[in-house]
Amino acid sequence: MIQGLRQPLKQELRQSGALIFIAIAALFFAPSLFAQITIEQITPHRFPAALAPSSGNARIVVNYSGNLDSGTTATLIGNTYNAGEFRLSSDTSKTFTVNVYNGDDVPGVELKSFKFRYNNTTYNAFPTSGLPNPGSGSTVTVGIEVIFDSSINSDEYTPSFNIEVTEDP
């Protein structure tokens, strides 16, 4: 009877030993399992207040430097605006991919022509891969064009856009 108990006990110890080895191996390689790139907003992007067009559409372009661009056709009634500013950081040395796109959350308002300014280079086609790793921290600015049409009411709108950053394999 004791002999019958020892055999399962040996198997359990072997299985436990294997599980302990797996746990130690996982801890040894844990930094690569939890490596990531992060993005944090420093300053939200702001457009100046403008009048809705009586017909057709109007546009406001705030470039990555935070200035109004020549493509602006809207009648502006405000003068507070700036580019969006973000902080990227990574705990690896991998390159990364960025994707920037319209949130499509306000009917009659479209965000487009995104300009992602990073490491003195401006990216305007998304997704874009192979960007240099930001290390412990780099600042990014984003310029955007907003187009709005005559269907919108006089009100304050806050359309959204998305920035996705992922480390390349």
XYZ file of N, CA and C in Angstrom:
507
model
N 0.812 -1.180 0.000
C 0.000 0.000 0.000
C 0.862 1.252 0.000
N 1.904 1.266 0.794
C 2.813 2.407 0.792
C 3.474 2.531 -0.577
N 3.811 1.380 -1.179
C 4.419 1.384 -2.507
C 3.506 2.074 -3.524
N 2.215 1.816 -3.440
C 1.253 2.424 -4.363
C 1.163 3.948 -4.185
N 1.396 4.447 -3.002
C 1.350 5.885 -2.760
C 2.610 6.576 -3.244
N 3.715 5.852 -3.227
C 4.980 6.491 -3.629
C 5.028 6.802 -5.123
N 4.487 5.956 -5.947
C 4.542 6.186 -7.384
C 3.833 7.495 -7.773
N 2.592 7.739 -7.330
C 1.970 9.019 -7.665
C 2.722 10.193 -7.051
N 3.304 10.000 -5.881
C 4.050 11.068 -5.241
C 5.259 11.448 -6.100
N 5.970 10.453 -6.678
C 7.103 10.733 -7.554
C 6.649 11.516 -8.786
N 5.501 11.134 -9.363
C 4.996 11.833 -10.542
C 4.633 13.273 -10.200
N 4.024 13.458 -9.012
C 3.669 14.815 -8.603
C 4.915 15.673 -8.413
N 5.950 15.109 -7.845
C 7.181 15.864 -7.651
C 7.808 16.224 -8.995
N 7.800 15.277 -9.936
C 8.332 15.575 -11.261
C 7.520 16.684 -11.922
N 6.200 16.607 -11.834
C 5.351 17.641 -12.423
C 5.572 18.977 -11.723
N 5.698 18.933 -10.370
C 5.938 20.173 -9.630
C 7.281 20.763 -10.018
N 8.295 19.910 -10.173
C 9.617 20.381 -10.580
C 9.557 21.041 -11.950
N 8.795 20.457 -12.869
C 8.649 21.040 -14.202
C 7.933 22.383 -14.124
N 6.909 22.468 -13.287
C 6.187 23.726 -13.131
C 7.075 24.793 -12.510
N 7.895 24.416 -11.545
C 8.815 25.375 -10.928
C 9.817 25.862 -11.962
N 10.332 24.935 -12.806
C 11.260 25.332 -13.853
C 10.603 26.320 -14.820
N 9.352 26.048 -15.195
C 8.630 26.942 -16.102
C 8.437 28.302 -15.448
N 8.082 28.307 -14.157
C 7.884 29.573 -13.443
C 9.180 30.374 -13.376
N 10.309 29.702 -13.103
C 11.602 30.399 -13.050
C 11.973 30.926 -14.433
N 11.756 30.121 -15.465
C 12.057 30.554 -16.830
C 11.196 31.762 -17.211
N 9.915 31.748 -16.821
C 9.030 32.874 -17.124
C 9.504 34.142 -16.429
N 9.955 34.026 -15.191
C 10.471 35.191 -14.480
C 11.751 35.706 -15.128
N 12.591 34.787 -15.595
C 13.837 35.176 -16.231
C 13.577 35.960 -17.516
N 12.546 35.566 -18.265
C 12.229 36.226 -19.530
C 11.099 37.243 -19.396
N 10.659 37.549 -18.189
C 9.535 38.451 -17.951
C 9.710 39.833 -18.580
N 10.900 40.448 -18.555
C 10.997 41.780 -19.162
C 10.528 41.823 -20.610
N 10.811 40.767 -21.380
C 10.368 40.781 -22.770
C 8.868 40.522 -22.886
N 8.277 39.844 -21.882
C 6.850 39.585 -21.924
C 6.037 40.847 -21.630
N 6.565 41.748 -20.825
C 5.822 42.925 -20.414
C 6.354 44.212 -21.046
N 7.239 44.099 -22.016
C 7.792 45.284 -22.682
C 6.673 46.008 -23.410
N 6.760 47.339 -23.397
C 5.708 48.084 -24.068
C 6.151 49.492 -24.421
N 5.387 50.066 -25.331
C 5.541 51.474 -25.663
C 4.283 52.165 -25.150
N 4.435 53.357 -24.626
C 3.282 54.075 -24.097
C 3.218 55.472 -24.709
N 2.020 56.019 -24.724
C 1.810 57.391 -25.184
C 0.913 58.077 -24.164
N 1.308 59.288 -23.779
C 0.538 60.074 -22.821
C 0.288 61.457 -23.407
N -0.909 61.955 -23.218
C -1.228 63.301 -23.701
C -0.632 64.347 -22.768
N 0.057 65.314 -23.341
C 0.588 66.449 -22.581
C -0.370 67.628 -22.741
N -0.695 67.953 -24.000
C -1.588 69.063 -24.314
C -2.588 68.596 -25.367
N -3.891 68.763 -25.117
C -4.862 68.372 -26.144
C -4.831 69.320 -27.330
N -5.158 68.804 -28.493
C -5.244 69.621 -29.705
C -6.463 70.526 -29.594
N -6.312 71.787 -29.958
C -7.433 72.727 -29.915
C -7.526 73.492 -31.222
N -8.754 73.631 -31.708
C -9.039 74.454 -32.873
C -9.661 75.766 -32.396
N -9.490 76.843 -33.150
C -10.148 78.099 -32.760
C -11.659 78.013 -33.019
N -12.421 78.803 -32.297
C -13.859 78.886 -32.555
C -14.067 79.459 -33.953
N -15.084 78.950 -34.626
C -15.355 79.394 -36.000
C -16.846 79.359 -36.257
N -17.267 80.124 -37.249
C -18.666 80.123 -37.668
C -18.910 78.948 -38.609
N -20.073 78.314 -38.452
C -20.464 77.262 -39.385
C -20.759 77.907 -40.732
N -20.381 77.278 -41.810
C -20.665 77.873 -43.127
C -22.169 77.848 -43.413
N -22.631 78.798 -44.175
C -24.058 78.833 -44.529
C -24.396 77.746 -45.544
N -23.421 77.341 -46.327
C -23.581 76.215 -47.253
C -22.201 75.609 -47.498
N -22.202 74.384 -47.970
C -20.921 73.718 -48.252
C -20.173 73.389 -46.969
N -18.850 73.537 -47.033
C -18.059 73.231 -45.848
C -16.954 74.260 -45.669
N -16.340 74.194 -44.511
C -15.214 75.071 -44.188
C -14.149 74.214 -43.522
N -12.946 74.735 -43.504
C -11.856 73.959 -42.909
C -10.966 74.846 -42.061
N -10.387 74.205 -41.053
C -9.381 74.847 -40.207
C -8.216 73.883 -40.142
N -7.037 74.400 -40.369
C -5.842 73.563 -40.298
C -4.915 74.144 -39.227
N -4.676 73.366 -38.184
C -3.687 73.724 -37.173
C -2.536 72.747 -37.367
N -1.373 73.267 -37.784
C -0.250 72.381 -38.107
C 0.458 71.871 -36.851
N 1.437 70.996 -37.039
C 2.120 70.377 -35.898
C 2.902 71.383 -35.064
N 3.149 72.580 -35.600
C 3.825 73.626 -34.825
C 2.832 74.426 -33.983
N 1.538 74.178 -34.188
C 0.521 74.898 -33.438
C 0.061 76.173 -34.103
N 0.400 76.354 -35.378
C 0.015 77.557 -36.122
C -1.112 77.236 -37.090
N -1.901 78.274 -37.431
C -2.909 78.101 -38.473
C -2.196 77.973 -39.802
N -2.659 77.040 -40.614
C -2.065 76.817 -41.919
C -2.883 77.542 -42.982
N -2.285 77.719 -44.135
C -2.923 78.476 -45.216
C -4.174 77.802 -45.765
N -4.394 76.527 -45.463
C -5.592 75.842 -45.947
C -6.845 76.217 -45.177
N -6.735 77.074 -44.172
C -7.890 77.470 -43.369
C -8.818 78.362 -44.199
N -10.100 77.954 -44.293
C -11.091 78.721 -45.043
C -12.245 79.183 -44.162
N -12.307 78.726 -42.940
C -13.416 79.056 -42.038
C -13.309 80.500 -41.564
N -14.444 81.067 -41.201
C -14.483 82.382 -40.571
C -14.237 82.169 -39.076
N -13.072 82.596 -38.623
C -12.689 82.355 -37.234
C -13.225 83.458 -36.325
N -13.721 83.061 -35.160
C -14.191 84.032 -34.174
C -13.442 83.871 -32.852
N -12.473 82.984 -32.849
C -11.649 82.764 -31.663
C -10.193 82.704 -32.066
N -9.315 82.863 -31.097
C -7.888 82.814 -31.438
C -7.093 81.920 -30.492
N -7.783 80.963 -29.858
C -7.082 80.012 -29.000
C -7.009 78.677 -29.722
N -5.817 78.249 -30.026
C -5.614 76.984 -30.723
C -4.183 76.520 -30.502
N -3.962 75.239 -30.643
C -2.623 74.668 -30.537
C -2.616 73.246 -31.088
N -1.419 72.765 -31.389
C -1.247 71.379 -31.813
C -1.360 70.478 -30.592
N -1.692 69.237 -30.817
C -1.683 68.265 -29.729
C -0.249 67.866 -29.429
N 0.048 67.670 -28.159
C 1.402 67.284 -27.756
C 1.316 66.028 -26.897
N 2.201 65.082 -27.190
C 2.182 63.784 -26.521
C 3.590 63.358 -26.152
N 3.681 62.471 -25.180
C 4.970 61.923 -24.769
C 4.963 60.420 -25.029
N 5.959 59.973 -25.784
C 6.150 58.547 -26.055
C 7.293 58.035 -25.197
N 7.168 56.818 -24.708
C 8.290 56.174 -24.016
C 8.201 54.672 -24.223
N 9.350 54.026 -24.113
C 9.412 52.579 -24.321
C 10.472 51.989 -23.413
N 10.236 50.760 -22.995
C 11.227 50.089 -22.155
C 12.024 49.042 -22.935
N 11.998 49.141 -24.280
C 12.818 48.267 -25.120
C 13.555 49.133 -26.139
N 14.221 48.485 -27.074
C 14.907 49.231 -28.131
C 14.246 48.985 -29.488
N 13.051 48.406 -29.498
C 12.360 48.090 -30.750
C 11.826 49.340 -31.444
N 11.741 49.267 -32.767
C 11.065 50.316 -33.529
C 9.561 50.192 -33.261
N 8.804 51.179 -33.730
C 7.368 51.101 -33.482
C 6.566 51.559 -34.690
N 5.276 51.254 -34.637
C 4.313 51.637 -35.669
C 3.328 52.612 -35.048
N 2.963 53.636 -35.813
C 1.950 54.593 -35.357
C 0.805 54.613 -36.363
N -0.403 54.724 -35.838
C -1.584 54.892 -36.668
C -2.400 56.033 -36.066
N -2.783 57.001 -36.881
C -3.579 58.145 -36.438
C -4.811 58.207 -37.336
N -5.997 58.307 -36.720
C -7.204 58.342 -37.529
C -8.344 59.053 -36.799
N -9.318 59.492 -37.581
C -10.495 60.221 -37.122
C -11.354 59.329 -36.231
N -11.881 59.899 -35.151
C -12.782 59.159 -34.274
C -14.194 59.038 -34.817
N -14.536 59.817 -35.865
C -15.874 59.780 -36.490
C -16.995 59.879 -35.474
N -16.859 60.780 -34.489
C -17.859 60.835 -33.428
C -18.740 62.076 -33.449
N -18.535 62.970 -34.420
C -19.380 64.164 -34.520
C -19.879 64.262 -35.965
N -21.187 64.038 -36.187
C -21.723 64.150 -37.551
C -21.495 65.560 -38.108
N -21.060 65.621 -39.351
C -20.811 66.903 -40.005
C -19.414 67.451 -39.762
N -18.615 66.731 -38.968
C -17.246 67.166 -38.656
C -16.303 66.007 -38.966
N -15.258 66.313 -39.740
C -14.269 65.287 -40.079
C -12.868 65.806 -39.770
N -12.107 64.992 -39.073
C -10.688 65.285 -38.846
C -9.899 64.494 -39.875
N -8.922 65.140 -40.496
C -8.150 64.458 -41.540
C -6.790 65.116 -41.700
N -6.021 64.638 -42.638
C -4.692 65.178 -42.958
C -3.824 65.314 -41.708
N -3.765 64.248 -40.934
C -2.974 64.244 -39.704
C -1.489 64.369 -40.022
N -0.793 65.136 -39.228
C 0.666 65.288 -39.329
C 1.248 64.905 -37.972
N 2.018 63.855 -37.948
C 2.626 63.319 -36.727
C 4.099 63.703 -36.761
N 4.490 64.639 -35.933
C 5.869 65.158 -35.931
C 6.653 64.496 -34.803
N 7.688 63.733 -35.194
C 8.466 62.953 -34.236
C 9.929 62.908 -34.689
N 10.839 63.220 -33.798
C 12.283 63.187 -34.102
C 12.630 63.998 -35.345
N 12.067 65.195 -35.463
C 12.326 66.106 -36.575
C 11.895 65.563 -37.936
N 10.972 64.615 -37.918
C 10.413 64.072 -39.156
C 8.899 64.145 -39.048
N 8.250 64.521 -40.149
C 6.793 64.606 -40.174
C 6.246 63.425 -40.958
N 5.340 62.691 -40.339
C 4.698 61.533 -40.969
C 3.248 61.909 -41.269
N 2.782 61.567 -42.482
C 1.407 61.918 -42.845
C 0.648 60.789 -43.527
N 1.211 59.604 -43.566
C 0.530 58.422 -44.093
C 0.516 57.374 -42.982
N -0.654 56.818 -42.734
C -0.784 55.909 -41.594
C -1.498 54.633 -41.991
N -1.147 53.506 -41.363
C -0.099 53.357 -40.349
C 1.297 53.468 -40.954
N 2.241 53.903 -40.120
C 3.639 54.025 -40.502
C 4.466 53.176 -39.548
N 5.308 52.308 -40.113
C 6.110 51.390 -39.302
C 7.574 51.760 -39.336
N 8.333 51.179 -38.410
C 9.781 51.327 -38.397
C 10.271 52.639 -37.818
N 9.435 53.338 -37.046
C 9.868 54.596 -36.430
C 10.871 54.301 -35.323
N 11.872 55.168 -35.136
C 12.892 54.929 -34.115
C 12.295 54.905 -32.707
N 12.838 54.053 -31.892
C 12.370 53.895 -30.517
C 12.519 55.194 -29.733
N 11.509 55.565 -28.928
C 11.574 56.815 -28.170
C 12.397 56.736 -26.889
N 12.817 55.540 -26.496
C 13.582 55.405 -25.258
C 12.772 55.838 -24.053
N 13.427 56.518 -23.117
C 12.743 56.896 -21.876
C 11.772 58.053 -22.061
N 11.784 58.697 -23.213
C 10.789 59.731 -23.460
C 11.133 60.651 -24.609
N 10.186 60.839 -25.494
C 10.285 61.778 -26.615
C 8.944 62.463 -26.788
N 8.990 63.705 -27.229
C 7.760 64.471 -27.439
C 7.333 64.386 -28.892
N 6.041 64.273 -29.087
C 5.423 64.218 -30.406
C 4.398 65.340 -30.476
N 4.299 65.999 -31.626
C 3.202 66.946 -31.839
C 2.366 66.467 -33.018
N 1.086 66.804 -32.972
C 0.160 66.359 -34.013
C -0.601 67.561 -34.556
N -0.541 67.725 -35.867
C -1.328 68.734 -36.555
C -2.502 68.061 -37.239
N -3.611 68.795 -37.335
C -4.841 68.207 -37.875
C -5.593 69.243 -38.702
N -6.281 68.748 -39.716
C -7.223 69.560 -40.478
C -8.634 69.119 -40.068
N -9.489 70.072 -39.779
C -10.888 69.757 -39.493
C -11.727 70.357 -40.608
N -12.661 69.570 -41.110
C -13.614 70.035 -42.119
C -14.996 69.905 -41.494
N -15.768 70.980 -41.548
C -17.123 70.915 -41.007
C -18.081 71.511 -42.018
N -19.293 70.980 -42.023
C -20.242 71.417 -43.041
C -21.389 72.212 -42.434
N -22.240 72.702 -43.307
C -23.330 73.588 -42.889
C -24.421 72.854 -42.115
N -24.361 71.545 -42.018
C -25.382 70.796 -41.282
C -25.203 70.899 -39.762
N -24.048 71.371 -39.300
C -23.833 71.436 -37.853
C -24.470 72.702 -37.274
N -24.956 72.578 -36.065
C -25.563 73.715 -35.363
C -24.477 74.526 -34.676
N -24.827 75.765 -34.335
C -23.887 76.587 -33.566
C -23.792 75.995 -32.159
N -22.654 75.464 -31.849
C -22.423 74.813 -30.559
C -20.934 74.545 -30.442
N -20.531 74.052 -29.310
C -19.131 73.672 -29.135
C -19.009 72.173 -29.365
N -18.099 71.790 -30.235
C -17.897 70.388 -30.583
C -16.486 69.972 -30.194
N -16.373 68.734 -29.800
C -15.056 68.188 -29.467
C -14.883 66.866 -30.204
N -14.550 66.937 -31.487
C -14.328 65.687 -32.218
C -13.057 65.006 -31.712
N -13.030 63.702 -31.815
C -11.868 62.975 -31.304
C -11.088 62.318 -32.434
N -9.839 62.036 -32.137
C -9.015 61.259 -33.039
C -8.261 60.233 -32.197
N -7.766 59.218 -32.854
C -7.084 58.119 -32.173
C -5.639 58.050 -32.619
N -4.770 57.792 -31.663
C -3.374 57.509 -31.958
C -3.062 56.161 -31.353
N -2.655 55.238 -32.188
C -2.262 53.907 -31.724
C -0.776 53.735 -31.968
N -0.039 53.352 -30.934
C 1.380 53.054 -31.080
C 1.608 51.621 -30.607
N 2.340 50.856 -31.418
C 2.654 49.480 -31.081
C 4.116 49.214 -31.441
N 4.769 48.445 -30.600
C 6.153 48.089 -30.913
C 6.156 47.076 -32.043
N 7.109 47.241 -32.952
C 7.240 46.311 -34.067
C 7.806 44.986 -33.556
N 7.465 43.901 -34.239
C 7.982 42.582 -33.800
C 9.488 42.490 -33.943
